[in-house]
Amino acid sequence: GAVVSQHPSWVICKSGTSVKIECRSLDFQATTMFWYRQFPKQSLMLMATSNEGSKATYEQGVEKDKFLINHASLTLSTLTVTSAHPEDSSFYICSARDQQSGDTQYFGPGTRLTVL
Amino acid sequence: EDKVVQSPLSLVVHEGDTVTLNCSYEVTNFRSLLWYKQEKKAPTFLFMLTSSGIEKKSGRLSSILDKKELFSILNITATQTGDSAVYLCAVRYNNNDMRFGAGTRLTVKP
């Protein structure tokens, strides 16, 4: 089946630094990728929809200047958390839509960000 | 190789039917299994299961985990058109790893 990878799987950084998370579709092309943040009690919040070759669409309440998304190729989207603060500590998950298989969304394994 | 497999991939039923969705897994150091319902934007959390044999129930939805046979089922009774969605199973394992299944697309016809 289709595979989506994320890198790194976990990262610890100091407050004020920036962190980049990569999301790759390994065996299919994804014109659309999604970024989620997982909150306590397992809920997932959609942060933004990333479209290859164009600007990401951010959900209400998500700061686009803080969470920079780049989808430069059909297999790679990146999320950069700029000037990270402890409240940004969370589990970030991406998913990629495979249009060749009925728009099925495949989820990545997630990245645990801890900001000290 | 760690994996989470959901079946069936898609399912079409009529209102009032009962459905059973399956999620099997092979991971190291299993921690928990999560069920989500995805309709539009973000998946909505349904259940988290950590112990075998204990049924979790919410209205017409229920789920149970079998850690010996490495699977979980999600039951929906008296289905309604509003139950139409993709149901995702995810497994947490090791210290921080998480893996989603490909989902089961459920369509409930009037």
CSV table of N, CA and C in Angstrom, one decimal, chain A residues 9-10 36 38 41-46 59 91 93 102-109 112, chain B residues 1 34 36 38 40-43 45 48 88 92-93 96-103 105:
chain,number,residue,atom,x,y,z
A,9,SER,N,11.1,11.9,13.2
A,9,SER,CA,10.0,11.3,14.0
A,9,SER,C,9.9,12.0,15.3
A,10,TRP,N,10.9,12.6,15.8
A,10,TRP,CA,10.8,13.4,17.0
A,10,TRP,C,11.9,14.4,17.0
A,36,TYR,N,-1.8,18.2,10.2
A,36,TYR,CA,-2.6,18.1,11.4
A,36,TYR,C,-1.8,18.3,12.6
A,38,GLN,N,-2.0,17.1,16.7
A,38,GLN,CA,-2.8,16.3,17.6
A,38,GLN,C,-2.8,17.0,19.0
A,41,LYS,N,-6.2,14.2,24.5
A,41,LYS,CA,-7.4,13.4,24.2
A,41,LYS,C,-7.5,13.0,22.8
A,42,GLN,N,-6.4,13.0,22.1
A,42,GLN,CA,-6.3,12.3,20.8
A,42,GLN,C,-6.9,13.1,19.6
A,43,SER,N,-7.5,14.2,19.9
A,43,SER,CA,-8.2,14.9,18.8
A,43,SER,C,-7.2,15.5,17.8
A,44,LEU,N,-7.5,15.5,16.5
A,44,LEU,CA,-6.7,16.0,15.5
A,44,LEU,C,-7.3,17.3,15.0
A,45,MET,N,-6.4,18.3,14.8
A,45,MET,CA,-6.9,19.5,14.2
A,45,MET,C,-6.2,19.7,12.8
A,46,LEU,N,-7.0,20.0,11.8
A,46,LEU,CA,-6.4,20.3,10.5
A,46,LEU,C,-5.8,21.7,10.6
A,59,GLU,N,-6.2,26.9,7.9
A,59,GLU,CA,-7.5,26.9,8.6
A,59,GLU,C,-7.5,28.1,9.6
A,91,PHE,N,2.2,16.8,18.6
A,91,PHE,CA,2.4,15.8,17.7
A,91,PHE,C,1.9,16.2,16.3
A,93,ILE,N,1.1,15.6,12.4
A,93,ILE,CA,0.9,14.5,11.5
A,93,ILE,C,0.5,15.1,10.1
A,102,GLY,N,-8.6,6.8,-5.9
A,102,GLY,CA,-9.9,7.3,-5.3
A,102,GLY,C,-9.8,8.3,-4.3
A,103,ASP,N,-8.7,9.1,-4.3
A,103,ASP,CA,-8.5,10.2,-3.3
A,103,ASP,C,-8.3,9.7,-1.9
A,104,THR,N,-7.8,8.5,-1.8
A,104,THR,CA,-7.5,7.9,-0.5
A,104,THR,C,-6.4,8.8,0.2
A,105,GLN,N,-6.6,9.1,1.4
A,105,GLN,CA,-5.6,9.8,2.2
A,105,GLN,C,-4.8,8.8,3.0
A,106,TYR,N,-3.5,8.9,2.9
A,106,TYR,CA,-2.6,8.1,3.6
A,106,TYR,C,-1.9,9.0,4.6
A,107,PHE,N,-1.8,8.5,5.9
A,107,PHE,CA,-1.3,9.3,6.9
A,107,PHE,C,0.2,8.9,7.2
A,108,GLY,N,1.0,9.9,7.6
A,108,GLY,CA,2.3,9.7,8.0
A,108,GLY,C,2.3,9.3,9.5
A,109,PRO,N,3.5,8.9,10.0
A,109,PRO,CA,3.6,8.4,11.3
A,109,PRO,C,3.7,9.5,12.4
A,112,ARG,N,6.9,14.1,16.7
A,112,ARG,CA,6.7,14.7,18.1
A,112,ARG,C,7.7,15.9,18.3
B,1,GLU,N,8.2,-5.7,9.7
B,1,GLU,CA,7.8,-4.4,9.3
B,1,GLU,C,6.5,-4.1,10.1
B,34,LEU,N,-6.3,3.5,18.2
B,34,LEU,CA,-7.3,4.6,18.1
B,34,LEU,C,-8.2,4.5,16.9
B,36,TYR,N,-10.8,6.7,14.4
B,36,TYR,CA,-11.2,8.0,14.0
B,36,TYR,C,-12.3,7.9,12.9
B,38,GLN,N,-13.5,10.2,9.7
B,38,GLN,CA,-13.1,11.3,8.9
B,38,GLN,C,-14.2,11.6,7.9
B,40,LYS,N,-15.0,15.4,6.7
B,40,LYS,CA,-14.5,16.6,5.9
B,40,LYS,C,-13.1,16.9,6.2
B,41,LYS,N,-12.9,17.6,7.3
B,41,LYS,CA,-11.6,18.1,7.6
B,41,LYS,C,-10.8,17.1,8.4
B,42,ALA,N,-10.6,17.4,9.6
B,42,ALA,CA,-9.8,16.5,10.4
B,42,ALA,C,-10.5,15.3,10.9
B,43,PRO,N,-9.9,14.2,11.1
B,43,PRO,CA,-10.5,13.0,11.6
B,43,PRO,C,-11.0,13.3,13.0
B,45,PHE,N,-11.9,12.0,16.7
B,45,PHE,CA,-11.5,10.9,17.5
B,45,PHE,C,-12.8,10.2,18.1
B,48,MET,N,-10.2,5.2,22.1
B,48,MET,CA,-8.8,4.7,22.3
B,48,MET,C,-8.9,3.4,23.1
B,88,LEU,N,-10.8,5.5,10.3
B,88,LEU,CA,-9.4,5.3,10.3
B,88,LEU,C,-9.0,4.6,11.7
B,92,ARG,N,-0.5,3.3,18.2
B,92,ARG,CA,0.7,3.9,18.8
B,92,ARG,C,1.5,2.7,19.4
B,93,TYR,N,2.8,2.8,19.1
B,93,TYR,CA,3.7,1.8,19.6
B,93,TYR,C,5.1,2.3,19.8
B,96,ASN,N,7.1,6.5,20.7
B,96,ASN,CA,6.5,7.6,20.1
B,96,ASN,C,6.0,7.4,18.7
B,97,ASP,N,6.0,6.1,18.3
B,97,ASP,CA,5.6,5.8,16.9
B,97,ASP,C,4.1,5.7,16.7
B,98,MET,N,3.6,6.1,15.6
B,98,MET,CA,2.2,6.0,15.3
B,98,MET,C,2.0,5.6,13.8
B,99,ARG,N,1.1,4.7,13.6
B,99,ARG,CA,0.9,4.3,12.2
B,99,ARG,C,-0.6,4.2,12.0
B,100,PHE,N,-1.1,4.8,10.9
B,100,PHE,CA,-2.5,4.8,10.5
B,100,PHE,C,-2.7,3.7,9.5
B,101,GLY,N,-3.9,3.1,9.5
B,101,GLY,CA,-4.3,2.2,8.4
B,101,GLY,C,-4.8,3.1,7.3
B,102,ALA,N,-5.1,2.4,6.2
B,102,ALA,CA,-5.6,3.2,5.0
B,102,ALA,C,-7.0,3.6,5.1
B,103,GLY,N,-7.7,3.1,6.1
B,103,GLY,CA,-9.1,3.5,6.2
B,103,GLY,C,-10.1,2.6,5.6
B,105,ARG,N,-13.8,3.1,3.8
B,105,ARG,CA,-14.8,4.1,3.3
B,105,ARG,C,-16.2,3.4,3.4
